[in-house]
Amino acid sequence: MAVRWETVFVQNYGRLVRAAYVVDAGQDGRSRRWWRAHRLVRRALPLRSGRKVADDLDAGYRTLLARVLTRSLGRRLPWPGPLRRGAVSVPDGGPGHEALDRALAAVAPPVRAAYLLLLGEGMNRKSATGALQLVGVADPYAAVNRALKVRDELDADHGLDPERQAELLDEPAMNPAAAEVRAPAPAMLRTARVGRGALATAAGVSALIGVATLATGAWSGPEPQKVEPVRPVTDTEWRNNPNPVLAAWPSRGDARTDTKLTSAAVTAWRTGKRLVIGRGAEGSPPVGVPQLLFAGHVDGKPVVVLADRSRLARYTEKGLELSPMPVLGTAGASGIRLAGTRYLLAPWVAKAQVSTLGGAWQDLAAVDGVTDPVRPVPGSCYTGPLLRLTTKDVAAPSPLTLADLGQISLAHITVGDPHAARYLDSQGAWDRLGCQVTEWAGSAVVAVHAWEFAAGPLPGKAGTGTWVCLRGDLVGGDNLVRAVLLGPGGTATPVAHGTRMCSARGGPVAATAWWKAPAGSWYLLAAGSPGIDRIDAAAGVLKGSGKSFVTLGPVPNQTPTMTVKARDAAGTDVPVLGVIGG
């Protein structure tokens, strides 16, 4: 049985408003949150009426809930103006509601969304994680774990067991839809959203306060097919900018004038049907008219690639996939994954080559920017494919090395001292960093840099150890940094977040890790890059110091307590990877 958007909207309005309200915890007062929750849910209803959303109400509710959560996590709606006197009455609630509100206000919005799914919607950990991934949460596993911690803290500190917490979420103080307001009629709601100025405002308030009714048959008739526009780009626009980005790419493909195909792609994006959201991307509809990057047939199948200001969208017969927009200028915008094992290259790419970590570069042919198929690289650890692109007529360094880490956009790979980074040539430490990169493949990484900052003999004549600082820059400005000890018995430090270490803006770096010798004994190792003047280390009763390397041991087991400090030539303390990570 087909279920329409309007039916799902009216029958689940209260639950949807509660979701928006809970995710908005801690923002302004209850009245403003009340307004924003209702307004956000109303905007989640598609403007076009009478269309099927799912085969049953439950599936339809999950789809509409995903739209509400996506907007709650990705957008801040403006304060709509003073409330009409007497129109809104949001109960303050009791001590339990206040404790819950404070706990939710103290955590990030993705954690609030996870809490709602677990306690309000009754999902298990796996289902909640999948739902958060669907709406574009960058690290759904961490959000779910933190939400479970909030649940346990409310139980331990306030005597609110999980069952009582679920009840609180349904009571008027935490559910603004329980404040004697029902779902607005979709017909009036759409009129308010399409209108402008005072008429739209009055219609919106009237719809919000009114009683929900659906006009019989009002949306049952067929609508004429609307052609969704796209924004084409000429093949000369990129030449006018010495540092062009992806927005300057010309529209390419043998079907770029096929309005039926491009309109279907835009419609799929706007409706969110069969949508796959990559890490770091927001799952909301496109902002403005999408740019057309490609529309054509790849290996006999239609493919459309679109872009708005922050995302790439790839449309195929299987559905639509969203990925973050490359954010590193010309370097990050020189190639994207088109479909299957083919890539679409920027018009400023004069030559392309393909390889794997540790492999030899081979020429990769391309016609109108579309490359020949690239052979997939099997294995549990990442080894490729890697693209080396030689550019022309642009200011970007050349050649560039890009890695396919599973999204539409490719990650820019560099190596060496971060103050003078150079392209990857498949030599040196990178050949042995594939497993480390594998851990980050799903983290919306847009650039990865490896810096061999120290090397020296390992204890017991076990060989040479090479210390590498591995840095991954993420969409949104965050980063992941860890030190990796390559060599016999190699190990790595915990990941540090949000640091300048191992970047062009960072200074010298130091790292420490426990290392197990082939004979079974343990050593505490520490190393510093050029610029480190002194390292002091202690593990239990063992102490040591040095300028570039410190080795403590052997000991039979890792000591629970250890301290490692480093200073530069000016006597300033330098953070130590392995101490600040985790």
Coordinates of C-alpha atoms in Angstrom, one line a residue:
M1 CA 0.0 0.0 0.0
A2 CA 1.5 3.3 -1.0
V3 CA 1.7 6.0 1.7
R4 CA 1.9 9.7 0.9
W5 CA 4.1 12.3 2.5
E6 CA 1.0 14.1 3.8
T7 CA -0.3 11.0 5.7
V8 CA 3.1 10.4 7.4
F9 CA 3.4 14.1 8.2
V10 CA 0.1 14.4 10.0
Q11 CA 0.1 11.0 11.8
N12 CA 3.6 11.4 13.1
Y13 CA 3.8 15.2 13.6
G14 CA 4.3 15.0 17.4
R15 CA 7.2 12.6 17.2
L16 CA 8.9 14.6 14.5
V17 CA 8.6 17.9 16.5
R18 CA 10.0 16.2 19.6
A19 CA 13.0 15.0 17.6
A20 CA 13.8 18.6 16.4
Y21 CA 13.2 20.0 19.9
V22 CA 15.5 17.4 21.6
V23 CA 18.4 18.0 19.1
D24 CA 18.0 21.8 19.8
A25 CA 18.5 21.4 23.5
G26 CA 20.5 24.2 25.2
Q27 CA 19.8 26.7 22.5
D28 CA 17.9 29.8 23.8
G29 CA 14.7 29.4 25.8
R30 CA 12.0 26.9 25.6
S31 CA 9.7 29.2 23.6
R32 CA 12.2 29.8 20.9
R33 CA 13.1 26.1 20.7
W34 CA 9.3 25.4 20.5
W35 CA 9.0 27.7 17.5
R36 CA 12.1 26.3 15.8
A37 CA 11.1 22.7 16.2
H38 CA 7.6 23.3 14.6
R39 CA 9.1 25.4 11.9
L40 CA 11.8 22.9 11.1
V41 CA 9.4 20.0 10.8
R42 CA 7.1 22.0 8.6
R43 CA 10.0 22.7 6.3
A44 CA 10.8 19.0 6.1
L45 CA 7.6 18.3 4.2
P46 CA 8.3 18.3 0.5
L47 CA 6.6 21.1 -1.4
R48 CA 5.3 18.9 -4.2
S49 CA 2.2 17.1 -3.0
G50 CA 0.5 13.7 -3.6
R51 CA 3.7 11.7 -3.9
K52 CA 4.4 8.3 -2.4
V53 CA 7.0 8.2 0.3
A54 CA 7.0 4.5 1.2
D55 CA 5.0 1.3 1.2
D56 CA 3.9 1.6 4.8
L57 CA 3.7 4.2 7.6
D58 CA 6.7 2.9 9.6
A59 CA 9.0 3.2 6.6
G60 CA 7.5 6.6 5.7
Y61 CA 8.1 7.8 9.3
R62 CA 11.8 6.7 9.2
T63 CA 12.3 8.6 5.9
L64 CA 10.7 11.8 7.2
L65 CA 12.5 11.5 10.6
A66 CA 15.8 11.4 8.6
R67 CA 14.9 14.6 6.8
V68 CA 14.1 16.3 10.2
L69 CA 17.3 15.1 11.8
T70 CA 19.4 16.2 8.8
R71 CA 18.0 19.7 9.0
S72 CA 18.3 19.8 12.8
L73 CA 21.9 18.9 12.7
G74 CA 22.9 20.9 9.7
R75 CA 21.0 24.2 9.9
R76 CA 20.1 27.0 12.3
L77 CA 16.7 28.6 11.6
P78 CA 16.4 32.3 12.5
W79 CA 14.3 33.5 15.3
P80 CA 10.9 34.1 13.6
G81 CA 9.9 37.2 15.7
P82 CA 7.8 37.8 18.8
L83 CA 5.3 35.2 19.8
R84 CA 1.6 36.0 19.8
R85 CA 0.4 36.5 23.3
G86 CA -1.2 33.4 24.7
A87 CA -0.4 31.4 21.6
V88 CA 2.3 29.3 23.1
S89 CA 2.5 27.6 26.5
V90 CA 5.5 25.3 27.1
P91 CA 5.5 23.7 30.5
D92 CA 8.7 24.0 32.6
G93 CA 8.5 20.4 33.9
G94 CA 9.9 19.0 37.1
P95 CA 13.4 18.1 38.4
G96 CA 13.7 15.1 36.0
H97 CA 13.0 17.3 32.9
E98 CA 15.5 19.9 34.1
A99 CA 18.2 17.2 34.7
L100 CA 17.5 15.7 31.2
D101 CA 17.6 19.1 29.5
R102 CA 20.9 20.1 31.2
A103 CA 22.5 16.8 30.3
L104 CA 21.5 17.2 26.6
A105 CA 22.5 20.8 26.5
A106 CA 26.0 19.8 27.6
V107 CA 26.7 17.5 24.6
A108 CA 26.9 18.0 20.9
P109 CA 23.8 17.9 18.6
P110 CA 24.8 14.5 17.1
V111 CA 24.9 13.0 20.6
R112 CA 21.4 14.5 21.3
A113 CA 20.2 12.9 18.1
A114 CA 21.7 9.6 19.2
Y115 CA 20.0 9.9 22.6
L116 CA 16.7 10.5 20.9
L117 CA 17.0 7.5 18.7
L118 CA 18.0 5.2 21.6
L119 CA 15.6 6.4 24.3
G120 CA 12.8 8.2 22.3
E121 CA 12.6 5.9 19.3
G122 CA 13.7 2.7 21.1
M123 CA 16.4 1.8 18.6
N124 CA 19.3 -0.5 19.5
R125 CA 22.9 0.6 19.2
K126 CA 23.3 -0.8 15.6
S127 CA 20.1 0.8 14.3
A128 CA 20.9 4.2 15.9
T129 CA 24.4 4.1 14.4
G130 CA 23.0 3.4 11.0
A131 CA 20.4 6.1 11.2
L132 CA 23.0 8.7 12.2
Q133 CA 25.3 7.7 9.4
L134 CA 22.3 8.1 7.0
V135 CA 21.8 11.7 8.1
G136 CA 25.5 12.6 7.7
V137 CA 26.9 12.4 11.3
A138 CA 30.7 12.3 10.9
D139 CA 31.3 9.8 13.7
P140 CA 28.1 8.0 14.5
Y141 CA 29.8 5.4 16.7
A142 CA 31.2 8.0 19.0
A143 CA 27.9 9.8 19.1
V144 CA 26.0 6.6 20.2
N145 CA 28.6 5.8 22.8
R146 CA 28.4 9.3 24.3
A147 CA 24.6 9.1 24.3
L148 CA 24.7 5.8 26.2
K149 CA 27.0 7.5 28.7
V150 CA 24.5 10.3 29.1
R151 CA 21.8 7.7 29.8
D152 CA 23.9 6.0 32.4
E153 CA 24.9 9.3 34.1
L154 CA 21.3 10.3 34.4
D155 CA 20.5 7.0 36.0
A156 CA 23.5 7.1 38.4
D157 CA 23.3 10.9 39.4
H158 CA 19.6 11.6 39.3
G159 CA 17.9 8.2 39.7
L160 CA 16.4 8.3 36.3
D161 CA 16.4 4.8 34.9
P162 CA 16.2 4.4 31.1
E163 CA 12.5 3.7 31.2
R164 CA 11.8 6.9 33.1
Q165 CA 14.0 8.8 30.7
A166 CA 11.9 7.5 27.8
E167 CA 8.8 8.7 29.6
L168 CA 10.2 12.1 30.2
L169 CA 10.8 12.5 26.4
D170 CA 7.1 12.0 25.8
E171 CA 5.9 14.5 28.4
P172 CA 4.9 18.1 27.5
A173 CA 8.1 19.7 28.9
M174 CA 10.2 17.7 26.4
N175 CA 7.7 17.4 23.6
P176 CA 6.4 20.7 22.3
A177 CA 3.8 19.0 20.1
A178 CA 2.0 18.0 23.3
A179 CA 1.4 21.7 24.0
E180 CA -2.1 21.6 22.4
V181 CA -0.8 22.1 18.9
R182 CA -1.5 19.6 16.2
A183 CA -0.1 19.2 12.7
P184 CA -0.8 22.0 10.3
A185 CA -2.8 21.2 7.2
P186 CA -0.3 20.5 4.4
A187 CA -2.2 22.6 2.0
M188 CA -2.0 25.7 4.2
L189 CA 1.6 24.8 5.1
R190 CA 2.7 24.7 1.5
T191 CA 0.9 28.0 0.8
A192 CA 2.8 29.6 3.7
R193 CA 6.2 28.3 2.5
V194 CA 5.7 29.3 -1.1
G195 CA 4.4 32.8 -0.2
R196 CA 6.5 35.8 0.7
G197 CA 6.5 38.6 3.1
A198 CA 3.6 39.3 5.5
L199 CA 1.2 37.0 3.7
A200 CA 3.5 34.0 4.1
T201 CA 4.1 34.8 7.8
A202 CA 0.4 35.1 8.5
A203 CA -0.4 31.9 6.7
G204 CA 2.4 30.1 8.5
V205 CA 1.1 31.1 12.0
S206 CA -2.4 30.3 11.0
A207 CA -1.4 26.9 9.8
L208 CA 0.6 26.2 12.9
I209 CA -2.2 27.0 15.3
G210 CA -4.9 25.5 13.2
V211 CA -6.4 22.0 13.3
A212 CA -4.9 19.4 11.0
T213 CA -7.2 18.5 8.0
L214 CA -6.5 17.0 4.6
A215 CA -8.7 18.0 1.7
T216 CA -10.1 14.9 0.1
G217 CA -8.5 14.3 -3.2
A218 CA -6.6 17.5 -3.2
W219 CA -3.3 15.8 -4.0
S220 CA -4.6 12.7 -5.8
G221 CA -4.4 14.0 -9.3
P222 CA -1.2 13.8 -11.4
E223 CA 1.1 16.8 -11.6
P224 CA 3.0 17.9 -14.8
Q225 CA 6.6 16.8 -14.7
K226 CA 8.8 19.7 -13.6
V227 CA 12.1 20.2 -15.3
E228 CA 14.7 20.8 -12.5
P229 CA 17.3 23.2 -13.8
V230 CA 21.1 22.8 -13.6
R231 CA 23.9 25.3 -14.0
P232 CA 26.2 24.5 -16.9
V233 CA 29.7 25.9 -17.0
T234 CA 31.6 26.7 -20.2
D235 CA 34.9 25.2 -21.0
T236 CA 36.8 28.5 -20.8
E237 CA 35.8 29.7 -17.3
W238 CA 38.6 27.9 -15.5
R239 CA 41.2 29.7 -17.7
N240 CA 40.3 33.0 -16.2
N241 CA 41.6 32.0 -12.7
P242 CA 45.2 30.9 -12.0
N243 CA 43.9 28.9 -9.0
P244 CA 40.7 27.4 -10.3
V245 CA 38.6 25.1 -8.1
L246 CA 36.0 22.5 -8.9
A247 CA 33.3 25.2 -9.4
A248 CA 35.2 26.2 -12.5
W249 CA 35.0 22.8 -14.1
P250 CA 33.3 22.8 -17.5
S251 CA 30.2 20.6 -17.9
R252 CA 31.1 17.4 -19.7
G253 CA 29.6 14.2 -21.0
D254 CA 27.6 13.1 -24.0
A255 CA 24.3 13.7 -22.2
R256 CA 24.9 17.2 -20.7
T257 CA 22.1 18.6 -22.7
D258 CA 19.7 15.8 -21.8
T259 CA 17.3 17.7 -19.5
K260 CA 15.3 14.6 -18.7
L261 CA 18.4 12.9 -17.2
T262 CA 19.8 15.9 -15.4
S263 CA 16.3 16.8 -14.0
A264 CA 16.0 13.3 -12.7
A265 CA 19.3 13.6 -10.9
V266 CA 18.3 16.9 -9.3
T267 CA 14.9 15.5 -8.3
A268 CA 16.6 12.6 -6.7
W269 CA 18.7 14.9 -4.6
R270 CA 15.8 17.2 -3.6
T271 CA 13.6 14.3 -2.6
G272 CA 16.3 12.2 -0.9
K273 CA 15.1 8.9 -2.3
R274 CA 17.7 6.1 -2.5
L275 CA 20.2 8.5 -1.0
V276 CA 23.7 7.4 0.3
I277 CA 25.4 10.1 2.4
G278 CA 29.2 9.9 2.6
R279 CA 31.1 10.8 5.7
G280 CA 31.2 14.6 6.3
A281 CA 28.4 15.4 3.9
E282 CA 25.0 16.8 4.8
G283 CA 22.0 14.9 3.5
S284 CA 19.8 18.0 2.8
P285 CA 18.6 19.1 -0.6
P286 CA 20.9 21.1 -2.9
V287 CA 21.4 24.8 -2.1
G288 CA 20.3 26.8 -5.1
V289 CA 20.6 25.5 -8.7
P290 CA 23.2 22.7 -8.7
Q291 CA 26.2 23.0 -11.0
L292 CA 26.4 20.3 -13.7
L293 CA 29.9 18.7 -13.8
F294 CA 29.0 15.6 -15.9
A295 CA 26.1 14.0 -17.6
G296 CA 26.7 11.1 -19.8
H297 CA 27.1 7.3 -20.2
V298 CA 29.9 5.5 -18.5
D299 CA 30.3 1.9 -19.7
G300 CA 26.8 2.1 -21.1
K301 CA 25.1 3.4 -18.0
P302 CA 23.8 6.9 -17.3
V303 CA 25.8 9.0 -14.7
V304 CA 25.3 12.5 -13.6
V305 CA 27.6 14.5 -11.3
L306 CA 26.3 17.7 -9.7
A307 CA 27.7 20.1 -7.1
D308 CA 26.4 22.8 -4.8
R309 CA 28.6 25.0 -2.5
S310 CA 29.6 22.2 -0.1
R311 CA 28.8 18.8 -1.7
L312 CA 29.2 16.6 -4.7
A313 CA 26.3 14.4 -5.8
R314 CA 26.7 11.4 -8.1
Y315 CA 23.5 10.0 -9.7
T316 CA 23.3 6.5 -11.2
E317 CA 20.6 3.9 -11.8
K318 CA 21.3 2.7 -8.2
G319 CA 20.5 6.1 -6.6
L320 CA 22.3 9.2 -5.5
E321 CA 25.5 9.5 -3.4
L322 CA 26.6 12.6 -1.6
S323 CA 30.2 13.4 -0.8
P324 CA 31.9 16.5 0.7
M325 CA 33.2 19.1 -1.7
P326 CA 37.0 19.1 -2.0
V327 CA 38.2 22.0 0.2
L328 CA 41.9 22.3 -0.7
G329 CA 41.6 24.4 -3.8
T330 CA 43.1 23.3 -7.1
A331 CA 45.0 20.3 -5.7
G332 CA 41.9 18.7 -4.2
A333 CA 39.8 19.6 -7.2
S334 CA 41.9 18.0 -9.9
G335 CA 40.1 14.7 -10.0
I336 CA 37.0 12.9 -8.7
R337 CA 35.7 9.3 -8.9
L338 CA 33.2 9.2 -11.7
A339 CA 31.7 5.7 -11.7
G340 CA 33.0 2.2 -11.3
T341 CA 36.7 2.3 -11.7
R342 CA 36.9 5.4 -13.9
Y343 CA 37.8 9.0 -12.8
L344 CA 36.9 12.4 -14.1
L345 CA 39.9 14.8 -14.3
A346 CA 40.0 18.5 -14.2
P347 CA 40.6 20.3 -17.6
W348 CA 44.0 21.6 -16.3
V349 CA 45.3 18.0 -16.1
A350 CA 47.8 17.4 -18.9
K351 CA 48.9 13.9 -17.9
A352 CA 47.6 11.1 -15.6
Q353 CA 49.3 8.1 -14.1
V354 CA 48.1 5.4 -11.8
S355 CA 49.9 3.3 -9.2
T356 CA 49.7 1.6 -5.9
L357 CA 51.7 2.1 -2.7
G358 CA 55.1 0.7 -3.5
G359 CA 54.2 0.1 -7.2
A360 CA 55.4 1.7 -10.4
W361 CA 53.6 4.6 -12.1
Q362 CA 51.7 3.7 -15.3
D363 CA 50.2 6.1 -17.8
L364 CA 46.4 6.4 -17.6
A365 CA 44.6 7.5 -20.7
A366 CA 41.6 9.9 -20.6
V367 CA 39.1 11.2 -23.2
D368 CA 37.3 14.4 -22.4
G369 CA 38.5 14.0 -18.8
V370 CA 37.1 10.5 -18.4
T371 CA 39.9 8.0 -17.6
D372 CA 40.2 4.4 -18.7
P373 CA 39.1 1.8 -16.1
V374 CA 41.6 1.4 -13.2
R375 CA 42.1 -2.1 -11.9
P376 CA 40.8 -2.5 -8.3
V377 CA 43.4 -3.2 -5.7
P378 CA 42.5 -6.0 -3.3
G379 CA 43.8 -6.4 0.3
S380 CA 42.8 -5.6 3.8
C381 CA 45.1 -2.6 4.0
Y382 CA 44.9 0.4 1.6
T383 CA 47.4 0.2 -1.2
G384 CA 45.6 2.2 -3.9
P385 CA 44.6 3.2 -6.4
L386 CA 46.7 6.4 -6.5
L387 CA 46.6 9.0 -9.2
R388 CA 49.5 11.2 -10.2
L389 CA 48.4 14.2 -12.1
T390 CA 50.5 16.6 -14.0
T391 CA 48.9 20.0 -14.4
K392 CA 49.2 22.9 -16.9
D393 CA 48.2 26.5 -16.9
V394 CA 47.5 26.7 -13.2
A395 CA 49.5 27.7 -10.1
A396 CA 49.1 24.4 -8.3
P397 CA 52.2 22.4 -7.6
S398 CA 52.8 19.6 -10.1
P399 CA 52.6 16.7 -10.2
L400 CA 49.8 16.1 -7.6
T401 CA 49.1 12.7 -5.9
L402 CA 45.5 11.8 -5.1
A403 CA 44.2 8.7 -3.3
D404 CA 40.8 7.1 -3.7
L405 CA 39.6 6.5 -0.1
G406 CA 36.1 5.5 -1.0
Q407 CA 34.3 8.8 -1.6
I408 CA 33.5 10.8 -4.8
S409 CA 36.2 13.3 -3.9
L410 CA 39.8 12.2 -3.7
A411 CA 42.3 12.8 -0.9
H412 CA 45.5 14.9 -1.6
I413 CA 48.6 12.9 -0.6
T414 CA 51.9 14.6 0.3
V415 CA 55.1 13.6 2.0
G416 CA 58.1 15.2 3.7
D417 CA 58.7 18.2 6.0
P418 CA 55.3 19.9 6.2
H419 CA 56.9 23.3 5.7
A420 CA 58.0 22.1 2.2
A421 CA 55.7 19.2 1.4
R422 CA 56.2 17.4 -1.9
Y423 CA 54.1 15.0 -3.9
L424 CA 54.2 11.3 -3.2
D425 CA 56.5 9.2 -5.4
S426 CA 55.7 5.8 -4.0
Q427 CA 59.0 5.6 -2.2
G428 CA 60.0 5.7 1.5
A429 CA 57.6 5.5 4.5
W430 CA 54.4 5.7 2.5
D431 CA 54.9 2.1 1.2
R432 CA 54.2 0.9 4.8
L433 CA 51.4 3.2 5.9
G434 CA 48.5 1.6 4.0
C435 CA 47.0 0.0 7.2
Q436 CA 47.1 3.3 9.0
V437 CA 45.3 5.0 6.1
T438 CA 42.7 2.2 6.1
E439 CA 41.6 3.3 9.6
W440 CA 40.9 6.8 8.3
A441 CA 39.2 5.8 5.0
G442 CA 35.7 6.4 6.4
S443 CA 36.5 9.7 8.2
A444 CA 36.0 12.3 5.4
V445 CA 39.7 12.8 4.9
V446 CA 40.5 15.4 2.3
A447 CA 44.3 15.3 2.7
V448 CA 46.9 13.0 4.2
H449 CA 50.5 14.0 4.9
A450 CA 53.4 11.7 6.1
W451 CA 56.6 13.2 7.7
E452 CA 59.6 11.0 8.5
F453 CA 60.8 13.1 11.4
A454 CA 63.3 10.7 13.1
A455 CA 65.1 7.4 12.5
G456 CA 67.5 5.3 14.6
P457 CA 68.5 1.9 15.9
L458 CA 66.0 -0.2 17.9
P459 CA 67.1 -1.8 21.1
G460 CA 68.8 -5.2 21.0
K461 CA 70.0 -4.8 17.5
A462 CA 66.5 -5.4 16.2
G463 CA 67.0 -3.1 13.2
T464 CA 66.2 0.5 12.4
G465 CA 63.0 2.3 13.5
T466 CA 61.6 5.1 11.5
W467 CA 59.2 7.6 13.2
V468 CA 56.5 9.1 10.9
C469 CA 54.0 11.7 11.8
L470 CA 50.8 11.0 9.9
R471 CA 48.3 13.8 9.6
G472 CA 44.8 13.6 8.1
D473 CA 42.9 16.8 7.4
L474 CA 39.1 16.4 7.5
V475 CA 36.1 18.2 6.0
G476 CA 35.1 21.0 8.3
G477 CA 38.6 21.8 9.5
D478 CA 39.2 19.1 12.0
N479 CA 42.2 16.7 11.8
L480 CA 43.6 13.4 12.9
V481 CA 47.3 13.1 13.9
R482 CA 49.3 10.2 15.1
A483 CA 52.9 9.0 15.2
V484 CA 53.8 5.7 13.6
L485 CA 57.0 3.7 14.4
L486 CA 57.9 1.7 11.3
G487 CA 60.2 -1.3 11.6
P488 CA 60.3 -4.6 13.4
G489 CA 57.5 -4.7 16.0
G490 CA 56.2 -1.4 14.6
T491 CA 53.5 0.4 16.6
A492 CA 51.6 3.7 16.6
T493 CA 50.4 6.3 19.1
P494 CA 46.8 7.0 19.8
V495 CA 45.2 9.6 17.5
A496 CA 45.2 13.3 18.5
H497 CA 42.5 15.6 17.3
G498 CA 42.4 19.3 16.5
T499 CA 46.1 20.1 16.6
R500 CA 48.6 22.0 14.4
M501 CA 51.2 19.2 14.8
C502 CA 52.8 18.0 11.6
S503 CA 51.3 20.8 9.6
A504 CA 52.8 23.9 7.9
R505 CA 51.7 25.9 10.9
G506 CA 53.1 23.5 13.5
G507 CA 56.6 23.4 15.0
P508 CA 58.9 20.5 15.9
V509 CA 57.2 17.3 17.0
A510 CA 58.0 14.5 19.5
A511 CA 56.4 11.1 20.1
T512 CA 56.6 8.2 22.5
A513 CA 55.3 4.6 22.4
W514 CA 55.9 1.2 24.1
W515 CA 57.8 -1.2 21.8
K516 CA 58.0 -4.9 22.3
A517 CA 61.3 -6.5 21.3
P518 CA 61.5 -9.8 19.5
A519 CA 62.6 -11.5 22.7
G520 CA 59.5 -10.4 24.5
S521 CA 60.7 -7.6 26.7
W522 CA 59.3 -4.1 26.6
Y523 CA 60.9 -0.7 26.0
L524 CA 59.6 2.9 26.2
L525 CA 60.9 4.7 23.2
A526 CA 60.7 8.5 22.5
A527 CA 62.0 10.5 19.6
G528 CA 62.0 14.1 18.5
S529 CA 62.2 15.9 15.2
P530 CA 64.8 18.5 14.3
G531 CA 64.1 21.5 16.6
I532 CA 63.6 19.4 19.7
D533 CA 66.4 20.2 22.2
R534 CA 65.6 17.8 25.1
I535 CA 63.4 14.8 25.9
D536 CA 62.9 13.6 29.4
A537 CA 61.2 10.2 30.0
A538 CA 60.2 8.2 33.1
A539 CA 58.5 4.8 33.4
G540 CA 58.3 3.5 37.0
V541 CA 61.7 3.7 38.5
L542 CA 63.4 4.1 35.1
K543 CA 64.4 7.6 33.9
G544 CA 66.3 8.9 30.9
S545 CA 66.9 12.0 28.8
G546 CA 68.3 12.9 25.4
K547 CA 68.1 15.3 22.5
S548 CA 66.7 13.2 19.7
F549 CA 66.1 9.7 21.2
V550 CA 65.4 8.2 24.6
T551 CA 65.2 4.4 25.3
L552 CA 64.0 3.0 28.7
G553 CA 64.1 -0.7 29.4
P554 CA 64.0 -3.6 29.2
V555 CA 61.1 -4.3 31.5
P556 CA 58.9 -7.4 31.6
N557 CA 55.6 -5.5 31.0
Q558 CA 54.4 -2.0 30.1
T559 CA 54.4 0.3 33.1
P560 CA 50.9 1.8 33.7
T561 CA 52.4 5.2 34.5
M562 CA 54.9 6.9 32.3
T563 CA 55.7 10.6 31.6
V564 CA 57.5 12.0 28.6
K565 CA 58.2 15.7 28.1
A566 CA 59.9 17.6 25.3
R567 CA 61.3 21.1 24.9
D568 CA 62.5 23.0 21.9
A569 CA 65.7 25.1 21.7
A570 CA 63.9 28.1 23.3
G571 CA 62.9 26.0 26.3
T572 CA 59.3 25.9 25.3
D573 CA 57.3 22.7 26.1
V574 CA 56.3 20.7 23.0
P575 CA 53.3 18.4 23.0
V576 CA 54.3 14.8 22.7
L577 CA 52.2 12.4 20.6
G578 CA 51.5 9.3 22.6
V579 CA 50.8 11.5 25.6
I580 CA 48.2 13.9 24.2
G581 CA 46.5 11.3 21.9
G582 CA 43.7 9.0 22.9

